[in-house]
Short mmCIF file of C-alpha atoms in Angstrom, two decimals:
data_model
loop_
_atom_site.label_atom_id
_atom_site.label_comp_id
_atom_site.label_asym_id
_atom_site.label_seq_id
_atom_site.Cartn_x
_atom_site.Cartn_y
_atom_site.Cartn_z
CA UNK A 1 112.29 -87.94 -45.10
CA UNK A 2 109.85 -85.03 -45.44
CA UNK A 3 106.50 -85.74 -43.80
CA UNK A 4 103.05 -84.63 -44.89
CA UNK A 5 101.93 -81.40 -43.23
CA UNK A 6 98.59 -79.65 -43.19
CA UNK A 7 97.64 -76.30 -41.69
CA UNK A 8 95.08 -76.92 -38.95
CA UNK A 9 92.94 -74.68 -36.80
CA UNK A 10 93.10 -75.31 -33.06
CA UNK A 11 89.80 -77.22 -33.19
CA UNK A 12 91.08 -79.35 -36.08
CA UNK A 13 94.25 -79.99 -34.10
CA UNK A 14 92.08 -81.21 -31.22
CA UNK A 15 90.23 -83.46 -33.65
CA UNK A 16 93.43 -85.07 -34.91
CA UNK A 17 94.83 -85.57 -31.41
CA UNK A 18 91.54 -87.09 -30.23
CA UNK A 19 91.55 -89.51 -33.17
CA UNK A 20 95.04 -90.82 -32.49
CA UNK A 21 95.43 -94.28 -31.03
CA UNK A 22 97.49 -92.98 -28.12
CA UNK A 23 97.99 -89.55 -26.59
CA UNK A 24 100.79 -88.25 -24.41
CA UNK A 25 100.00 -86.37 -21.22
CA UNK A 26 100.88 -83.14 -23.01
CA UNK A 27 98.50 -83.98 -25.87
CA UNK A 28 95.65 -84.79 -23.47
CA UNK A 29 96.21 -81.45 -21.74
CA UNK A 30 96.19 -79.74 -25.13
CA UNK A 31 92.85 -81.37 -26.00
CA UNK A 32 91.36 -80.23 -22.69
CA UNK A 33 92.72 -76.71 -23.14
CA UNK A 34 91.31 -76.29 -26.66
CA UNK A 35 88.00 -77.84 -25.60
CA UNK A 36 87.66 -75.28 -22.80
CA UNK A 37 88.82 -72.40 -24.99
CA UNK A 38 86.70 -73.08 -28.10
CA UNK A 39 83.71 -74.66 -26.43
CA UNK A 40 81.83 -77.90 -26.90
CA UNK A 41 79.72 -76.71 -29.83
CA UNK A 42 82.70 -75.80 -32.03
CA UNK A 43 84.34 -79.17 -31.39
CA UNK A 44 81.11 -81.09 -31.98
CA UNK A 45 80.42 -79.20 -35.19
CA UNK A 46 83.89 -79.97 -36.54
CA UNK A 47 83.57 -83.65 -35.63
CA UNK A 48 80.14 -83.81 -37.25
CA UNK A 49 81.38 -82.10 -40.41
CA UNK A 50 84.08 -84.74 -40.74
CA UNK A 51 81.72 -87.57 -39.69
CA UNK A 52 83.92 -88.80 -36.85
CA UNK A 53 81.83 -88.01 -33.76
CA UNK A 54 82.12 -91.41 -31.99
CA UNK A 55 85.88 -91.61 -32.59
CA UNK A 56 86.47 -88.08 -31.32
CA UNK A 57 84.27 -88.91 -28.34
CA UNK A 58 86.67 -91.71 -27.39
CA UNK A 59 89.62 -89.31 -27.34
CA UNK A 60 87.69 -86.66 -25.43
CA UNK A 61 86.54 -89.14 -22.79
CA UNK A 62 90.19 -90.00 -22.15
CA UNK A 63 91.32 -86.37 -22.04
CA UNK A 64 88.56 -84.19 -20.56
CA UNK A 65 87.35 -84.67 -16.96
CA UNK A 66 83.92 -86.30 -17.05
CA UNK A 67 82.32 -83.42 -15.13
CA UNK A 68 83.46 -80.96 -17.83
CA UNK A 69 82.54 -83.04 -20.89
CA UNK A 70 79.11 -82.69 -22.48
CA UNK A 71 77.04 -85.87 -22.11
CA UNK A 72 76.36 -86.12 -25.84
CA UNK A 73 79.87 -87.44 -26.47
CA UNK A 74 79.58 -90.54 -24.28
CA UNK A 75 76.02 -91.00 -25.56
CA UNK A 76 77.13 -90.99 -29.20
CA UNK A 77 79.95 -93.43 -28.45
CA UNK A 78 77.58 -95.83 -26.67
CA UNK A 79 74.98 -95.60 -29.44
CA UNK A 80 77.64 -96.34 -32.06
CA UNK A 81 78.74 -99.41 -30.10
CA UNK A 82 75.17 -100.71 -29.84
CA UNK A 83 74.52 -100.05 -33.53
CA UNK A 84 77.64 -101.91 -34.62
CA UNK A 85 76.83 -104.84 -32.36
CA UNK A 86 73.47 -105.13 -34.13
CA UNK A 87 75.22 -105.02 -37.50
CA UNK A 88 77.59 -107.81 -36.44
CA UNK A 89 74.77 -110.09 -35.30
CA UNK A 90 73.09 -109.70 -38.68
CA UNK A 91 76.34 -110.05 -40.63
CA UNK A 92 77.39 -113.20 -38.75
CA UNK A 93 74.00 -114.78 -39.46
CA UNK A 94 74.29 -113.94 -43.16
CA UNK A 95 77.80 -115.39 -43.29
CA UNK A 96 76.62 -118.70 -41.84
CA UNK A 97 73.67 -118.92 -44.25
CA UNK A 98 75.86 -117.98 -47.22
CA UNK A 99 78.43 -120.61 -46.31
CA UNK A 100 75.69 -123.24 -46.14
CA UNK A 101 74.65 -122.28 -49.67
CA UNK A 102 78.18 -122.24 -51.03
CA UNK A 103 78.28 -118.45 -51.49
CA UNK A 104 81.67 -116.90 -50.80
CA UNK A 105 82.15 -113.33 -49.62
CA UNK A 106 84.62 -111.30 -47.61
CA UNK A 107 84.04 -108.17 -45.53
CA UNK A 108 86.26 -105.41 -46.89
CA UNK A 109 87.16 -101.76 -46.28
CA UNK A 110 85.44 -100.43 -43.16
CA UNK A 111 83.34 -103.61 -42.94
CA UNK A 112 86.34 -105.89 -42.68
CA UNK A 113 88.21 -103.53 -40.39
CA UNK A 114 85.26 -103.07 -38.02
CA UNK A 115 84.42 -106.80 -37.88
CA UNK A 116 87.88 -108.30 -37.82
CA UNK A 117 90.45 -105.70 -36.80
CA UNK A 118 89.21 -102.71 -34.81
CA UNK A 119 89.11 -103.16 -31.02
CA UNK A 120 86.74 -100.38 -29.92
CA UNK A 121 83.25 -100.96 -31.30
CA UNK A 122 82.15 -97.52 -30.17
CA UNK A 123 84.57 -95.93 -32.65
CA UNK A 124 82.34 -96.54 -35.64
CA UNK A 125 80.60 -93.73 -37.49
CA UNK A 126 79.23 -95.45 -40.58
CA UNK A 127 75.77 -96.83 -41.32
CA UNK A 128 77.00 -99.54 -43.67
CA UNK A 129 79.43 -102.40 -44.15
CA UNK A 130 81.11 -103.46 -47.40
CA UNK A 131 81.17 -107.02 -48.70
CA UNK A 132 83.07 -108.39 -51.68
CA UNK A 133 81.21 -111.08 -53.64
CA UNK A 134 82.13 -112.80 -56.88
CA UNK A 135 79.93 -111.52 -59.68
CA UNK A 136 78.67 -114.98 -60.60
CA UNK A 137 77.39 -115.39 -57.01
CA UNK A 138 75.53 -112.07 -56.94
CA UNK A 139 72.15 -113.43 -58.07
CA UNK A 140 72.14 -116.20 -55.47
CA UNK A 141 73.39 -113.86 -52.75
CA UNK A 142 70.72 -111.32 -53.62
CA UNK A 143 68.04 -113.98 -53.22
CA UNK A 144 69.46 -114.79 -49.79
CA UNK A 145 69.35 -111.11 -48.84
CA UNK A 146 65.72 -110.83 -49.95
CA UNK A 147 64.82 -113.95 -47.95
CA UNK A 148 66.42 -112.36 -44.88
CA UNK A 149 64.43 -109.15 -45.14
CA UNK A 150 66.80 -106.90 -47.09
CA UNK A 151 65.57 -104.69 -49.90
CA UNK A 152 67.42 -102.89 -52.66
CA UNK A 153 68.41 -99.39 -51.71
CA UNK A 154 69.85 -96.40 -53.51
CA UNK A 155 72.77 -94.45 -52.11
CA UNK A 156 75.75 -92.60 -53.50
CA UNK A 157 75.31 -93.45 -57.18
CA UNK A 158 75.50 -97.21 -56.84
CA UNK A 159 74.24 -99.66 -59.42
CA UNK A 160 71.03 -100.17 -57.44
CA UNK A 161 69.68 -96.91 -58.82
CA UNK A 162 68.97 -98.74 -62.05
CA UNK A 163 69.92 -102.39 -62.28
CA UNK A 164 69.74 -102.31 -66.07
CA UNK A 165 71.78 -99.16 -66.67
CA UNK A 166 74.57 -99.53 -69.21
CA UNK A 167 77.37 -98.53 -66.85
CA UNK A 168 76.31 -100.89 -64.05
CA UNK A 169 79.50 -102.95 -64.22
CA UNK A 170 81.88 -100.01 -64.07
CA UNK A 171 80.08 -98.77 -60.95
CA UNK A 172 80.56 -102.23 -59.53
CA UNK A 173 78.31 -102.33 -56.47
CA UNK A 174 74.76 -102.53 -55.17
CA UNK A 175 73.14 -101.34 -51.95
CA UNK A 176 70.75 -103.34 -49.78
CA UNK A 177 69.17 -102.28 -46.50
CA UNK A 178 67.19 -103.69 -43.61
CA UNK A 179 65.64 -102.10 -40.54
CA UNK A 180 66.86 -103.99 -37.49
CA UNK A 181 64.94 -104.68 -34.29
CA UNK A 182 66.66 -101.76 -32.54
CA UNK A 183 65.41 -99.35 -35.24
CA UNK A 184 68.78 -98.85 -36.93
CA UNK A 185 68.91 -99.20 -40.70
CA UNK A 186 71.64 -101.64 -41.71
CA UNK A 187 73.08 -100.93 -45.13
CA UNK A 188 75.17 -103.48 -47.01
CA UNK A 189 77.32 -102.33 -49.90
CA UNK A 190 77.80 -105.43 -52.04
CA UNK A 191 80.75 -105.09 -54.40
CA UNK A 192 81.78 -107.37 -57.22
CA UNK A 193 84.76 -105.19 -58.12
CA UNK A 194 87.60 -104.98 -55.55
CA UNK A 195 88.18 -101.26 -56.03
CA UNK A 196 85.43 -98.93 -57.16
CA UNK A 197 86.47 -96.11 -59.37
CA UNK A 198 84.15 -94.84 -62.00
CA UNK A 199 86.44 -92.69 -64.13
CA UNK A 200 90.10 -93.64 -63.86
CA UNK A 201 91.66 -97.14 -63.88
CA UNK A 202 93.73 -97.92 -60.83
CA UNK A 203 95.47 -101.18 -59.99
CA UNK A 204 96.26 -103.85 -62.56
CA UNK A 205 95.21 -107.47 -62.19
CA UNK A 206 93.53 -107.34 -58.77
CA UNK A 207 90.62 -109.80 -58.94
CA UNK A 208 87.73 -110.56 -56.61
CA UNK A 209 88.32 -114.30 -56.92
CA UNK A 210 91.97 -114.09 -55.87
CA UNK A 211 91.14 -111.88 -52.89
CA UNK A 212 88.38 -114.19 -51.67
CA UNK A 213 90.60 -117.25 -52.24
CA UNK A 214 93.20 -115.73 -49.91
CA UNK A 215 90.68 -114.42 -47.36
CA UNK A 216 90.76 -115.68 -43.78
CA UNK A 217 88.38 -116.27 -40.91
CA UNK A 218 88.56 -113.84 -38.00
CA UNK A 219 91.15 -115.00 -35.49
CA UNK A 220 89.70 -116.00 -32.12
CA UNK A 221 86.08 -115.71 -33.25
CA UNK A 222 83.34 -118.25 -33.96
CA UNK A 223 82.00 -115.99 -36.72
CA UNK A 224 82.03 -117.38 -40.27
CA UNK A 225 82.66 -113.90 -41.67
CA UNK A 226 85.83 -113.82 -43.73
CA UNK A 227 88.13 -110.83 -44.06
CA UNK A 228 90.95 -110.22 -46.49
CA UNK A 229 94.46 -111.45 -45.76
CA UNK A 230 96.46 -108.68 -44.01
CA UNK A 231 98.48 -107.52 -47.02
CA UNK A 232 95.47 -107.73 -49.35
CA UNK A 233 93.42 -105.86 -46.77
CA UNK A 234 95.90 -103.00 -46.58
CA UNK A 235 96.24 -102.79 -50.37
CA UNK A 236 92.48 -102.66 -50.94
CA UNK A 237 92.09 -100.16 -48.10
CA UNK A 238 94.86 -97.95 -49.55
CA UNK A 239 93.33 -98.09 -53.02
CA UNK A 240 89.94 -97.21 -51.54
CA UNK A 241 91.50 -94.09 -50.02
CA UNK A 242 93.07 -93.31 -53.41
CA UNK A 243 89.70 -93.74 -55.12
CA UNK A 244 88.49 -90.79 -53.03
CA UNK A 245 91.52 -88.78 -54.19
CA UNK A 246 92.69 -89.13 -50.57
CA UNK A 247 90.68 -86.17 -49.29
CA UNK A 248 87.25 -86.20 -50.92
CA UNK A 249 84.12 -87.36 -49.12
CA UNK A 250 84.93 -89.03 -45.81
CA UNK A 251 88.65 -88.43 -46.31
CA UNK A 252 89.60 -88.28 -42.64
CA UNK A 253 87.65 -91.44 -41.80
CA UNK A 254 89.43 -93.29 -44.59
CA UNK A 255 92.78 -92.39 -43.05
CA UNK A 256 91.52 -93.94 -39.81
CA UNK A 257 90.81 -97.22 -41.63
CA UNK A 258 94.48 -97.43 -42.60
CA UNK A 259 95.53 -96.55 -39.05
CA UNK A 260 93.34 -99.24 -37.44
CA UNK A 261 94.55 -101.86 -39.88
CA UNK A 262 98.27 -101.16 -39.51
CA UNK A 263 98.09 -100.96 -35.71
CA UNK A 264 96.07 -104.12 -35.14
CA UNK A 265 97.35 -106.54 -37.79
CA UNK A 266 100.83 -107.89 -38.40
CA UNK A 267 101.72 -106.66 -41.88
CA UNK A 268 104.51 -108.44 -43.74
CA UNK A 269 105.94 -105.27 -45.26
CA UNK A 270 108.21 -106.93 -47.86
CA UNK A 271 105.27 -109.06 -48.99
CA UNK A 272 103.06 -105.98 -49.07
CA UNK A 273 105.56 -104.08 -51.23
CA UNK A 274 105.79 -107.02 -53.62
CA UNK A 275 102.00 -107.08 -53.86
CA UNK A 276 101.84 -103.35 -54.57
CA UNK A 277 104.52 -103.62 -57.25
CA UNK A 278 102.79 -106.61 -58.80
CA UNK A 279 99.72 -104.44 -59.34
CA UNK A 280 101.74 -101.35 -60.31
CA UNK A 281 100.10 -99.31 -57.56
CA UNK A 282 103.14 -97.79 -55.83
CA UNK A 283 102.22 -94.15 -56.46
CA UNK A 284 98.57 -94.64 -55.57
CA UNK A 285 99.36 -96.42 -52.31
CA UNK A 286 102.05 -93.97 -51.18
CA UNK A 287 99.76 -91.12 -50.12
CA UNK A 288 97.28 -93.53 -48.51
CA UNK A 289 100.06 -94.51 -46.10
CA UNK A 290 102.02 -91.26 -45.83
CA UNK A 291 99.05 -89.09 -44.79
CA UNK A 292 97.98 -91.14 -41.72
CA UNK A 293 101.65 -91.72 -40.85
CA UNK A 294 101.90 -87.97 -40.33
CA UNK A 295 98.44 -86.93 -39.10
CA UNK A 296 97.67 -89.96 -36.93
CA UNK A 297 101.20 -91.14 -36.18
CA UNK A 298 100.37 -94.46 -37.83
CA UNK A 299 103.41 -96.77 -37.57
CA UNK A 300 104.30 -97.02 -41.26
CA UNK A 301 108.01 -97.86 -41.71
CA UNK A 302 109.78 -94.95 -43.38
CA UNK A 303 111.58 -97.43 -45.62
CA UNK A 304 108.23 -98.56 -47.03
CA UNK A 305 107.27 -95.01 -47.98
CA UNK A 306 110.65 -94.39 -49.59
CA UNK A 307 110.40 -97.69 -51.48
CA UNK A 308 107.02 -96.65 -52.90
CA UNK A 309 108.30 -93.28 -54.17
CA UNK A 310 112.09 -92.93 -53.89
CA UNK A 311 112.20 -89.31 -55.12
CA UNK A 312 112.06 -86.78 -52.27
CA UNK A 313 111.12 -84.07 -54.75
CA UNK A 314 108.19 -86.07 -56.08
CA UNK A 315 106.96 -86.91 -52.59
CA UNK A 316 107.06 -83.22 -51.68
CA UNK A 317 105.12 -82.28 -54.81
CA UNK A 318 102.38 -84.80 -54.01
CA UNK A 319 102.21 -83.58 -50.41
CA UNK A 320 101.73 -80.02 -51.66
CA UNK A 321 98.83 -81.02 -53.92
CA UNK A 322 97.06 -82.79 -51.07
CA UNK A 323 97.75 -80.21 -48.36
CA UNK A 324 96.36 -77.46 -50.61
CA UNK A 325 93.10 -79.43 -50.76
CA UNK A 326 93.18 -80.53 -47.11
CA UNK A 327 92.09 -83.81 -45.55
CA UNK A 328 89.62 -82.14 -43.19
CA UNK A 329 86.41 -80.23 -43.95
CA UNK A 330 84.44 -82.67 -46.07
CA UNK A 331 81.94 -80.10 -47.38
CA UNK A 332 84.60 -78.05 -49.10
CA UNK A 333 85.29 -78.59 -52.80
CA UNK A 334 88.70 -80.21 -52.84
CA UNK A 335 89.74 -79.94 -56.47
CA UNK A 336 88.70 -78.30 -59.69
CA UNK A 337 88.62 -80.74 -62.58
CA UNK A 338 91.98 -79.49 -63.84
CA UNK A 339 93.50 -79.89 -60.37
CA UNK A 340 92.18 -83.43 -60.23
CA UNK A 341 93.76 -84.19 -63.61
CA UNK A 342 97.01 -82.70 -62.32
CA UNK A 343 96.90 -85.03 -59.31
CA UNK A 344 96.27 -88.04 -61.54
CA UNK A 345 99.23 -87.11 -63.72
CA UNK A 346 101.42 -86.69 -60.62
CA UNK A 347 100.40 -90.18 -59.50
CA UNK A 348 101.29 -91.67 -62.88
CA UNK A 349 104.59 -92.63 -64.46
CA UNK A 350 105.02 -89.48 -66.48
CA UNK A 351 102.68 -86.96 -68.09
CA UNK A 352 101.83 -89.09 -71.12
CA UNK A 353 100.95 -92.07 -68.93
CA UNK A 354 98.84 -89.82 -66.70
CA UNK A 355 96.90 -88.25 -69.57
CA UNK A 356 96.33 -91.66 -71.08
CA UNK A 357 95.00 -93.05 -67.78
CA UNK A 358 92.58 -90.17 -67.38
CA UNK A 359 91.36 -89.70 -70.93
CA UNK A 360 92.26 -92.87 -72.86
CA UNK A 361 92.33 -95.92 -70.60
CA UNK A 362 92.83 -99.30 -72.21
CA UNK A 363 90.16 -100.77 -74.47
CA UNK A 364 89.99 -103.80 -72.17
CA UNK A 365 89.14 -101.56 -69.20
CA UNK A 366 86.41 -99.80 -71.17
CA UNK A 367 84.98 -103.10 -72.42
CA UNK A 368 84.98 -104.66 -68.97
CA UNK A 369 83.55 -101.61 -67.24
CA UNK A 370 80.77 -101.00 -69.73
CA UNK A 371 80.08 -104.70 -70.40
CA UNK A 372 80.88 -104.46 -74.10
CA UNK A 373 81.02 -107.74 -75.99
CA UNK A 374 82.82 -106.35 -79.03
CA UNK A 375 84.75 -103.30 -80.26
CA UNK A 376 81.96 -101.71 -82.29
CA UNK A 377 80.85 -99.31 -79.53
CA UNK A 378 84.29 -98.46 -78.15
CA UNK A 379 84.58 -95.06 -79.81
CA UNK A 380 81.13 -94.03 -78.55
CA UNK A 381 81.98 -94.92 -74.94
CA UNK A 382 85.38 -93.23 -75.12
CA UNK A 383 83.70 -90.04 -76.32
CA UNK A 384 80.89 -90.34 -73.77
CA UNK A 385 83.44 -90.75 -71.01
CA UNK A 386 85.53 -87.74 -72.10
CA UNK A 387 82.38 -85.61 -72.41
CA UNK A 388 81.25 -86.64 -68.92
CA UNK A 389 84.67 -85.85 -67.47
CA UNK A 390 84.74 -82.45 -69.15
CA UNK A 391 81.45 -81.49 -67.46
CA UNK A 392 82.90 -82.05 -63.99
CA UNK A 393 83.72 -78.76 -62.30
CA UNK A 394 84.59 -79.78 -58.77
CA UNK A 395 85.44 -82.90 -56.83
#
């Protein structure tokens, strides 16, 4: 089977090797060689641009002799570990209080992976954790957050920017923050929709209630924090990567989420494939698994990738679209609007299905997303959505 390939500079190659779970002796020597040749500043700048400094630090500390490695790497790794430990203390306390009040939530995406899956706490570059809460529990959970010193925040176009805005439900999340005793600001992204995607519908039938019903406590921990069941966790993680068009924003970090999950959790692959098919998400999930399988050597069974998209030609076409955009270099525009539409069509079951998903999603999706109680405003919101999409130049 053809694997995903991306043209990398020598510094980017170092980055990828440093991010891998394991490195051969040859790969460690290659990291050291590039580090000496290109210099610390070039490597640090590339890691900062991709927002993976603590994770790259881990790989460098295992590959570069300590006397030749700039101190800022070990410092950043230690600071990340201390920050995450503070987040966990606060999250565990919230979980206990929420359970006492009958509020159910599950840590998802990087929150669930960091709290329940990932082994190295120093390999954490985020300032937030994501929680999934049923919508009907949001008011009570918000009161709990306020009682515990959190305030509403505003980041990355979440619903918190205006709690009464008409498209609040389609955005599907709120931000809350609290300054901890160590001075770090702890952000919580509270979602009531399992997968956040403002413009294009994704999976079918995935509900917050079902995911929380199947969620589990962290194995071997006294924490009351719940995380998603392994197969649910991987599906939601893969769809989260897809919601970023695989490469936009923190694209490389999202690939790491998949890698950590697959390496540290026993995935029932037949069950996972059945789950993906149930939600008609085969095409969306494929790239989320195939990219880290190539870049990070994530142990995804080849049979799983082939089962998701059997056509070698179609897999190659999707790889070409993504490699042209590139997973690395987060500040670069990845797609023009037309290229983004082309990708959506390629991920759909034919051109007509793709165009319909982008421009004319189902009335039920529009009504749910925009909280419409009847059909009278449907045409207006369809037109508003198409107009907003047409104004997008880059992604």
